[in-house]
CSV table of C-alpha atoms in Angstrom, one decimal:
chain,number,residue,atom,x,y,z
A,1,UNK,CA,0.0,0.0,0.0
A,2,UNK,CA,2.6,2.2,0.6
A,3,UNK,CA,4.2,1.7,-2.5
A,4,UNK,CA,1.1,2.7,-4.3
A,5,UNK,CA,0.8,5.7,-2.3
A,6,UNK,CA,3.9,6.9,-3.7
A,7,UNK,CA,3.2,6.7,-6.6
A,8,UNK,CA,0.1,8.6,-6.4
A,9,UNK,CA,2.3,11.3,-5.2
A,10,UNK,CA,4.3,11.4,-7.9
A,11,UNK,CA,2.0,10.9,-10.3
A,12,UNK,CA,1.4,13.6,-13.5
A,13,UNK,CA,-2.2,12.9,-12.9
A,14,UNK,CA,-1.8,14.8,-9.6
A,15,UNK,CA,-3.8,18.1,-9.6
A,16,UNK,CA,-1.6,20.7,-8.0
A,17,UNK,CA,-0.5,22.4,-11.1
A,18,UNK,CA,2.8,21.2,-11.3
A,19,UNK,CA,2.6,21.0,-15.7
A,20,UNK,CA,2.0,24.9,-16.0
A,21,UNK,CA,5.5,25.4,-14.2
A,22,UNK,CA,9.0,25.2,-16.0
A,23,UNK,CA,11.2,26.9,-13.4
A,24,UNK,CA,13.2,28.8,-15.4
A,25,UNK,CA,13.7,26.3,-18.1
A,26,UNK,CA,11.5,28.0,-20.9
A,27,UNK,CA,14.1,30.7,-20.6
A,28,UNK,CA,17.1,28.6,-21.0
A,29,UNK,CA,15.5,27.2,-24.1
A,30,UNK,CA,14.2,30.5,-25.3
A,31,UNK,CA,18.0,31.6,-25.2
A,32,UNK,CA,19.3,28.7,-27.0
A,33,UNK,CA,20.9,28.0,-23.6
A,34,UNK,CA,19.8,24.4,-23.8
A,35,UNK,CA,19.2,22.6,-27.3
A,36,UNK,CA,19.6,19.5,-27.1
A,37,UNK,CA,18.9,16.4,-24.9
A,38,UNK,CA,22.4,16.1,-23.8
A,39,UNK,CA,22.5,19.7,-22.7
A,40,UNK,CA,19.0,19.2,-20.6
A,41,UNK,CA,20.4,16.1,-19.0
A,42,UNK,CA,23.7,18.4,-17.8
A,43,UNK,CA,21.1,21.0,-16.4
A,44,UNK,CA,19.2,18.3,-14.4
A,45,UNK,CA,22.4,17.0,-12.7
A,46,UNK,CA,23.8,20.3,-12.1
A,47,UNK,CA,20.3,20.7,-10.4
A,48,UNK,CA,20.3,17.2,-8.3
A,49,UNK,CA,23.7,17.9,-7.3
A,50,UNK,CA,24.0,21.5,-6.6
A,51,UNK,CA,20.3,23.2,-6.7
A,52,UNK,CA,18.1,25.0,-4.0
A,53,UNK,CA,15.9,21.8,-4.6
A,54,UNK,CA,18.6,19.8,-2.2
A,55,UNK,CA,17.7,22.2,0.2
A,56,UNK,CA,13.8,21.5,0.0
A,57,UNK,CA,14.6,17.7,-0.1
A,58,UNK,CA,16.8,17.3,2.9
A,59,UNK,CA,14.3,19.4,4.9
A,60,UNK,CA,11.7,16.9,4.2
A,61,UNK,CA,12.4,14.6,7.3
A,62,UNK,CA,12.7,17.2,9.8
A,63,UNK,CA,9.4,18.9,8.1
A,64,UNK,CA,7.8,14.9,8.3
A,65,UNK,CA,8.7,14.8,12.3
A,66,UNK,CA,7.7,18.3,13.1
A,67,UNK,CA,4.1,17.8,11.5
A,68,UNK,CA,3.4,14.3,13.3
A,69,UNK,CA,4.6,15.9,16.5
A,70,UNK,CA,2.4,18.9,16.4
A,71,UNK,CA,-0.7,17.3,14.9
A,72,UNK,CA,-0.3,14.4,17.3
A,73,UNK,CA,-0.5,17.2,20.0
A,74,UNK,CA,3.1,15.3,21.6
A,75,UNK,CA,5.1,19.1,21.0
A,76,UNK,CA,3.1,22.3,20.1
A,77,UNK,CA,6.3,24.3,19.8
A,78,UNK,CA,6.8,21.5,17.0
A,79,UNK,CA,4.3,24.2,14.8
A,80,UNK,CA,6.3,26.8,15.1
A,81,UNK,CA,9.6,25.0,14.0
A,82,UNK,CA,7.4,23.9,10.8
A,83,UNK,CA,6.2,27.3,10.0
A,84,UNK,CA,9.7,28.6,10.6
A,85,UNK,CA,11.4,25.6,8.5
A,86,UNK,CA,8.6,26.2,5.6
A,87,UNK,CA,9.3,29.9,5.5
A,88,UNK,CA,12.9,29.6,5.6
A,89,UNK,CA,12.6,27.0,3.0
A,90,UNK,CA,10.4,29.1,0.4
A,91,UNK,CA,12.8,32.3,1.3
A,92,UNK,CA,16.0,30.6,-0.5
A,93,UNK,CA,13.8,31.0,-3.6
A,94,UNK,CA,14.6,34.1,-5.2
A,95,UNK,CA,12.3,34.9,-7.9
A,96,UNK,CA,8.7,35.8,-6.8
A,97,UNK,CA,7.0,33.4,-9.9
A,98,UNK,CA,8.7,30.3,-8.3
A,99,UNK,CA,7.6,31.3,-4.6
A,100,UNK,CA,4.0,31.9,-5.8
A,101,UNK,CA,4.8,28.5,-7.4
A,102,UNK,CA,5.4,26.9,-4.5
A,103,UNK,CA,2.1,28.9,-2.5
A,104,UNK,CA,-0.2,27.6,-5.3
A,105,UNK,CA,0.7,23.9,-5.5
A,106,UNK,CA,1.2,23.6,-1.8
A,107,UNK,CA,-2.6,25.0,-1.0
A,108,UNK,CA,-3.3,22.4,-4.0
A,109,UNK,CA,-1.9,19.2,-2.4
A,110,UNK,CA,-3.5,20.4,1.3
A,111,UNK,CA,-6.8,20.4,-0.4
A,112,UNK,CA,-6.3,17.4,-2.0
A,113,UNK,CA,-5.6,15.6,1.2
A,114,UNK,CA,-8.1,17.3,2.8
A,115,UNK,CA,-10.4,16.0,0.2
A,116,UNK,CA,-8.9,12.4,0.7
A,117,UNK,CA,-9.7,12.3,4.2
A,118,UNK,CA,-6.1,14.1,5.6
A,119,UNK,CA,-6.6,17.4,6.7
A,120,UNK,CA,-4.3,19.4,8.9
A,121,UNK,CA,-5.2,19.6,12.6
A,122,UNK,CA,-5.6,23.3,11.4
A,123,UNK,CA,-5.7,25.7,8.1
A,124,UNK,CA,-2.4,26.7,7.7
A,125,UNK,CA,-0.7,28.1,4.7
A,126,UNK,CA,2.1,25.4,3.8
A,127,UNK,CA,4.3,25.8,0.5
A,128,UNK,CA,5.1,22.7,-1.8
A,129,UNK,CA,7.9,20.8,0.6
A,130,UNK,CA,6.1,21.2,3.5
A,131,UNK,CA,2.6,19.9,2.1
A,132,UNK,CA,4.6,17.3,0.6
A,133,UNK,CA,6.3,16.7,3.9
A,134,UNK,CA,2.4,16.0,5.3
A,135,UNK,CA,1.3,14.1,2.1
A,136,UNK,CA,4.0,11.7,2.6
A,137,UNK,CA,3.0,11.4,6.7
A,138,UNK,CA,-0.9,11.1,6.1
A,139,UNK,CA,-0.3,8.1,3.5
A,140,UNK,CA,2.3,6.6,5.3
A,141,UNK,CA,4.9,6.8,2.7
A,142,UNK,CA,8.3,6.4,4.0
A,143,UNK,CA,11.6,9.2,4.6
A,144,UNK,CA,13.5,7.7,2.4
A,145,UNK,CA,10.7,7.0,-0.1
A,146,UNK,CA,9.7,10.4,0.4
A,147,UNK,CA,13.1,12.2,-0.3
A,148,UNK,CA,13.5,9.8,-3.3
A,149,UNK,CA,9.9,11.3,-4.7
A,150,UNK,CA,10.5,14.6,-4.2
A,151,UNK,CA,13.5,14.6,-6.6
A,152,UNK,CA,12.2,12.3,-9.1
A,153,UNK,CA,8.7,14.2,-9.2
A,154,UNK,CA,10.7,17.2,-9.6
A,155,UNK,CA,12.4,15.7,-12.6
A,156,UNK,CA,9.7,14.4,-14.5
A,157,UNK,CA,8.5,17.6,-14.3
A,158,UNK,CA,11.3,19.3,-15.4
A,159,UNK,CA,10.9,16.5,-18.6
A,160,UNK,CA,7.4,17.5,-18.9
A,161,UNK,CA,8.4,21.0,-19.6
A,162,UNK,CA,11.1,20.4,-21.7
A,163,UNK,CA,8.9,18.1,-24.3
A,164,UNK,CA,7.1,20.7,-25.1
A,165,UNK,CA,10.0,23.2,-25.2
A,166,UNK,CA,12.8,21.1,-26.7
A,167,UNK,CA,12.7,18.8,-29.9
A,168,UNK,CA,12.6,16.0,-27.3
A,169,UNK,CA,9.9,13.4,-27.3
A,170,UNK,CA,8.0,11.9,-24.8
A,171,UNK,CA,10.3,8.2,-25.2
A,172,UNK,CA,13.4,10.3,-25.1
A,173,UNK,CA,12.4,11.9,-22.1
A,174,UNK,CA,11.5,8.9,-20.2
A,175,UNK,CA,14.8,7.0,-21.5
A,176,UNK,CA,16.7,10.4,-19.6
A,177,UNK,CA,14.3,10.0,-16.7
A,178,UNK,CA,15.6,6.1,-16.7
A,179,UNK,CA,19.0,7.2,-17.0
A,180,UNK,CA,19.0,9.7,-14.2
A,181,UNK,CA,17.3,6.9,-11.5
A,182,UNK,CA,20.4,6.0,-9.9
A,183,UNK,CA,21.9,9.6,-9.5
A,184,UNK,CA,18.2,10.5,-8.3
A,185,UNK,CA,18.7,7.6,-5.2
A,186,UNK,CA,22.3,8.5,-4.8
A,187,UNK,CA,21.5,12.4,-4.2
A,188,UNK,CA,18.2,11.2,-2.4
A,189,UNK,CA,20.6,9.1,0.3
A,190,UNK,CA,23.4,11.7,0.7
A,191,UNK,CA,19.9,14.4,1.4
A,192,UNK,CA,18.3,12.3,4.0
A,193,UNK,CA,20.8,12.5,6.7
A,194,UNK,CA,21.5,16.3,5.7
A,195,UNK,CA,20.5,19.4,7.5
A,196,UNK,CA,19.4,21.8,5.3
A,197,UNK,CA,20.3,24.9,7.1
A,198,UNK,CA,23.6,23.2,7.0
A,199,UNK,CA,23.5,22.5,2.7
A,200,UNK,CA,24.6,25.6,0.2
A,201,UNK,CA,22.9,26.4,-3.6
A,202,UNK,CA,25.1,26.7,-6.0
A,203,UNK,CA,22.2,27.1,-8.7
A,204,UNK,CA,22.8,31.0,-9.6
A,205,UNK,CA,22.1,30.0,-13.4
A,206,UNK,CA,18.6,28.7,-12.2
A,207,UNK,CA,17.8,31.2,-10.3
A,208,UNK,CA,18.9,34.3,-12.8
A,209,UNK,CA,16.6,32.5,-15.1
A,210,UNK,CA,13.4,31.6,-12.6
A,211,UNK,CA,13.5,35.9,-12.6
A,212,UNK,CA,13.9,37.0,-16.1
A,213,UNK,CA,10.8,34.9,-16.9
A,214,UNK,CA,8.3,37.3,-15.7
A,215,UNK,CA,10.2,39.5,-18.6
A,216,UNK,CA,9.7,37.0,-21.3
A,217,UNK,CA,7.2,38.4,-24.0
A,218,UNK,CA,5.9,35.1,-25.2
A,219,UNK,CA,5.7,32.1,-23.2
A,220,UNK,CA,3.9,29.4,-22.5
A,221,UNK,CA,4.7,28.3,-18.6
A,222,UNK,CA,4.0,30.7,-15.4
A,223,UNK,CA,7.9,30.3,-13.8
């Protein structure tokens, strides 16, 4: 069961949103920055390995205990380390489309939950790690299967984007997806004994991009 629950979580079929985001990517292509599968591939494991996204994943445990704690009513200072974590977490994200990215499909995946039977012990305003953090709790999907589908979702998402950017088809981008499983449970292992207040971002590239998007005239994705 717990198996299946993950992969309902990392599902495309999940309705948070996630396919109307490219992160920056549509402005990578747009500047013939990235061409080519090869270059993509490159851009995802400069990501894995050096991007805020490590950040988000190795706070995922911490977020996990601090959610059971608090809705469990064991440590009701355990709220206000989530709140802080989640804010903290959504503040290394420069560029205002990405952080409204991360509002919109966290509210999404609390509703969701909520619909499924899962809601918090309380409204509260989580962004994308942190609902994932209580997604991952509420179906009882493990830390280390948790970490591992955070960075994998985030991928196929990233391939998503790109087949409809790039001259890259849909079997391409699941034969990169393939290729990138073991690097994807390598970074995931190495994340889920990290602090993340502890971890640095070396993704300036990303980020410069995530904020000239708002200046792009044409595009198709919302970060």
């Amino acid at each position: 069961m717990t198996s299946l629950a993950l992969l309902q979580l990392v599902s495309p079929a999940l309705p948070v949103g996630a396919f109307s985001y490219s992160e920056g990517l549509e402005v990578l292509i747009q500047a013939g920055a990235l061409k080519s599968e090869a270059g993509l591939e490159q851009w995802l494991i400069a990501e894995l390995e050096r991007g805020s996204l490590r950040l988000e994943a190795a706070a995922l445990a911490t977020l996990m205990a601090d959610l059971d704690r608090w809705v469990n009513g064991a440590d009701q200072s355990a709220r206000l380390r989530l709140l802080d974590l989640d804010g903290w977490l959504l503040a290394t994200r420069e560029a205002a489309e990405v952080r409204a990215q991360q509002r919109q499909m966290g509210g999404s995946l609390l509703q969701l939950l909520a619909d499924m039977g899962h809601p918090l012990t309380e409204p509260l305003t989580l962004a994308w790690p942190a609902a994932w953090a209580w997604a991952a709790l509420s179906l009882g999907v493990s830390e280390a299967d948790t970490v591992e589908g955070y960075l994998y979702s985030w991928v196929a998402n990233q391939l998503s984007a790109a087949v409809r950017l790039l001259p890259l088809g849909p079997t391409r981008a699941q034969v990169l997806q393939h290729r990138l499983l073991p690097r994807i449970a390598a970074e995931a292992q190495e994340l889920l004994a990290a602090d993340p207040r502890t971890l640095w971002s070396a993704g300036v590239g990303a980020s410069l991009a995530q904020l000239s998007h708002a200046e792009l005239y044409s595009r198709l994705f919302r970060s």
